[in-house]
XYZ file of C-alpha atoms in Angstrom:
174
model
C 29.533 -77.987 -43.598
C 30.099 -81.580 -42.700
C 27.903 -83.204 -40.097
C 26.856 -79.877 -38.657
C 23.262 -79.228 -39.715
C 20.551 -76.747 -38.840
C 18.536 -79.655 -37.469
C 21.369 -80.679 -35.148
C 21.999 -77.074 -34.096
C 18.287 -76.602 -33.332
C 18.189 -79.848 -31.347
C 21.303 -78.918 -29.319
C 19.899 -75.418 -28.681
C 16.518 -76.806 -27.666
C 14.598 -74.878 -30.336
C 12.810 -75.728 -33.531
C 14.463 -75.351 -36.935
C 11.911 -72.674 -37.814
C 13.289 -70.547 -34.987
C 16.755 -70.711 -36.528
C 15.491 -69.983 -40.027
C 13.638 -66.883 -38.818
C 17.011 -65.370 -37.913
C 19.430 -66.990 -40.369
C 18.892 -67.952 -44.003
C 21.004 -71.059 -43.506
C 23.867 -72.752 -41.748
C 26.532 -70.603 -43.421
C 24.994 -67.358 -42.177
C 24.550 -68.815 -38.700
C 28.222 -69.917 -38.567
C 29.400 -66.492 -39.709
C 27.238 -64.807 -37.073
C 28.562 -67.152 -34.378
C 32.149 -66.383 -35.378
C 31.501 -62.643 -35.333
C 29.800 -62.864 -31.935
C 32.767 -64.725 -30.450
C 35.136 -62.060 -31.704
C 36.222 -59.563 -29.084
C 35.586 -55.963 -30.027
C 38.675 -53.793 -30.268
C 39.010 -52.208 -26.842
C 39.345 -48.479 -26.494
C 42.946 -47.624 -27.246
C 44.829 -45.532 -24.669
C 46.114 -43.158 -27.369
C 49.163 -42.249 -25.300
C 51.556 -43.637 -27.913
C 51.625 -45.847 -30.967
C 53.520 -48.396 -28.871
C 50.821 -48.565 -26.181
C 48.041 -48.875 -28.748
C 49.898 -51.598 -30.663
C 50.423 -53.547 -27.441
C 46.658 -53.421 -26.772
C 45.886 -54.627 -30.306
C 48.427 -57.463 -30.192
C 47.246 -58.498 -26.736
C 43.768 -58.865 -28.238
C 45.228 -61.258 -30.845
C 47.100 -63.179 -28.140
C 43.935 -63.654 -26.089
C 42.040 -64.673 -29.240
C 44.706 -67.285 -29.932
C 44.408 -68.653 -26.409
C 40.603 -68.764 -26.715
C 40.842 -70.674 -29.980
C 43.130 -73.222 -28.378
C 40.792 -73.814 -25.434
C 37.416 -73.629 -27.202
C 36.201 -76.587 -29.231
C 33.256 -74.466 -30.395
C 35.513 -71.697 -31.694
C 37.820 -74.179 -33.462
C 34.822 -75.858 -35.095
C 33.250 -72.605 -36.223
C 36.548 -71.247 -37.583
C 37.196 -74.446 -39.536
C 33.631 -74.389 -40.901
C 33.952 -70.769 -42.039
C 37.428 -71.281 -43.530
C 36.164 -74.284 -45.499
C 33.657 -72.066 -47.304
C 35.340 -69.325 -49.346
C 32.260 -67.106 -49.463
C 31.958 -67.132 -45.664
C 35.680 -66.635 -45.126
C 35.628 -63.698 -47.558
C 32.709 -62.128 -45.683
C 34.434 -62.625 -42.300
C 37.596 -61.151 -43.775
C 35.659 -58.158 -45.125
C 33.704 -57.436 -41.951
C 36.182 -58.318 -39.189
C 39.753 -58.705 -40.392
C 39.850 -55.633 -42.636
C 38.451 -53.503 -39.813
C 41.227 -54.713 -37.485
C 43.849 -54.010 -40.135
C 42.483 -50.512 -40.628
C 42.781 -49.878 -36.882
C 46.426 -51.008 -36.847
C 47.234 -48.824 -39.855
C 45.567 -45.811 -38.235
C 47.764 -46.308 -35.162
C 50.850 -46.631 -37.353
C 50.045 -43.474 -39.326
C 49.621 -41.629 -36.034
C 52.987 -43.028 -34.920
C 54.581 -41.652 -38.090
C 52.898 -38.272 -37.547
C 54.153 -38.064 -33.943
C 57.667 -39.132 -34.900
C 57.564 -42.480 -33.109
C 57.963 -44.335 -36.389
C 59.942 -43.650 -39.546
C 58.047 -42.021 -42.376
C 59.899 -43.953 -45.102
C 58.282 -47.290 -44.193
C 55.274 -48.724 -45.997
C 52.408 -48.742 -43.454
C 50.969 -51.980 -44.833
C 54.319 -53.753 -44.523
C 54.850 -52.304 -41.070
C 51.407 -53.535 -40.038
C 52.329 -57.030 -41.197
C 55.599 -56.866 -39.252
C 53.756 -56.098 -36.018
C 50.809 -58.485 -36.392
C 52.268 -61.512 -38.202
C 54.444 -62.883 -35.390
C 51.448 -63.078 -33.050
C 49.166 -64.556 -35.708
C 51.786 -67.077 -36.726
C 52.295 -68.288 -33.192
C 48.591 -68.215 -32.292
C 47.190 -69.848 -35.412
C 49.875 -71.868 -37.146
C 52.176 -72.915 -34.317
C 49.672 -73.968 -31.704
C 52.369 -75.697 -29.661
C 54.192 -72.374 -29.187
C 53.557 -70.520 -25.957
C 51.516 -67.333 -25.923
C 52.846 -65.974 -22.631
C 51.890 -62.768 -20.872
C 54.148 -59.992 -22.160
C 54.437 -61.432 -25.677
C 52.590 -58.452 -27.179
C 55.044 -56.029 -25.566
C 58.012 -58.115 -26.692
C 56.856 -58.152 -30.325
C 55.961 -54.446 -30.391
C 59.263 -53.411 -28.815
C 61.306 -55.583 -31.190
C 59.596 -54.214 -34.300
C 59.614 -50.627 -33.031
C 63.365 -50.818 -32.496
C 63.809 -51.193 -36.253
C 60.996 -48.797 -37.139
C 62.101 -45.844 -35.011
C 63.445 -42.795 -36.808
C 67.152 -42.975 -37.360
C 69.434 -40.446 -35.717
C 70.526 -37.644 -38.011
C 74.180 -37.584 -38.938
C 76.629 -39.719 -40.859
C 75.496 -43.153 -41.874
C 76.877 -45.986 -39.792
C 79.203 -48.128 -41.839
C 80.765 -51.373 -40.726
C 84.470 -51.170 -39.932
C 86.803 -52.641 -42.537
């Protein structure tokens, strides 16, 4: 993990290395714990509609993206964890998969209530909602993450995911 060492962390924190080792087996575990602790918990979802719940979840990602951009500590910790496959896998297992499960639960509820089409793959639909925000927040750091972006993404995807009206199929005019 580069120049980041338990000795340096202990010195910066004003504690002895033994104090750190009593809580963490090593630097990797400490970094993973720091990353988890900086992660916002999923707020209570309003449950009024799939749309409202998806907006809350995407807004969480938007705020996380903004925090990453403005926090040198968060950027450093994320890069340290990503550089170590075992740590990244553990973060993925304990944080990312839980978030994905929450999104899929909301989507399944949206299918059950008729807000979303039942013929769509929930995993694909989840990716369609979440990926635009992740892409802009993590890979295109020069792109704005304005207020209202979560609503804009959710509404755009929901437009294509809403149940189709019964009746004859729409065909383009010749």
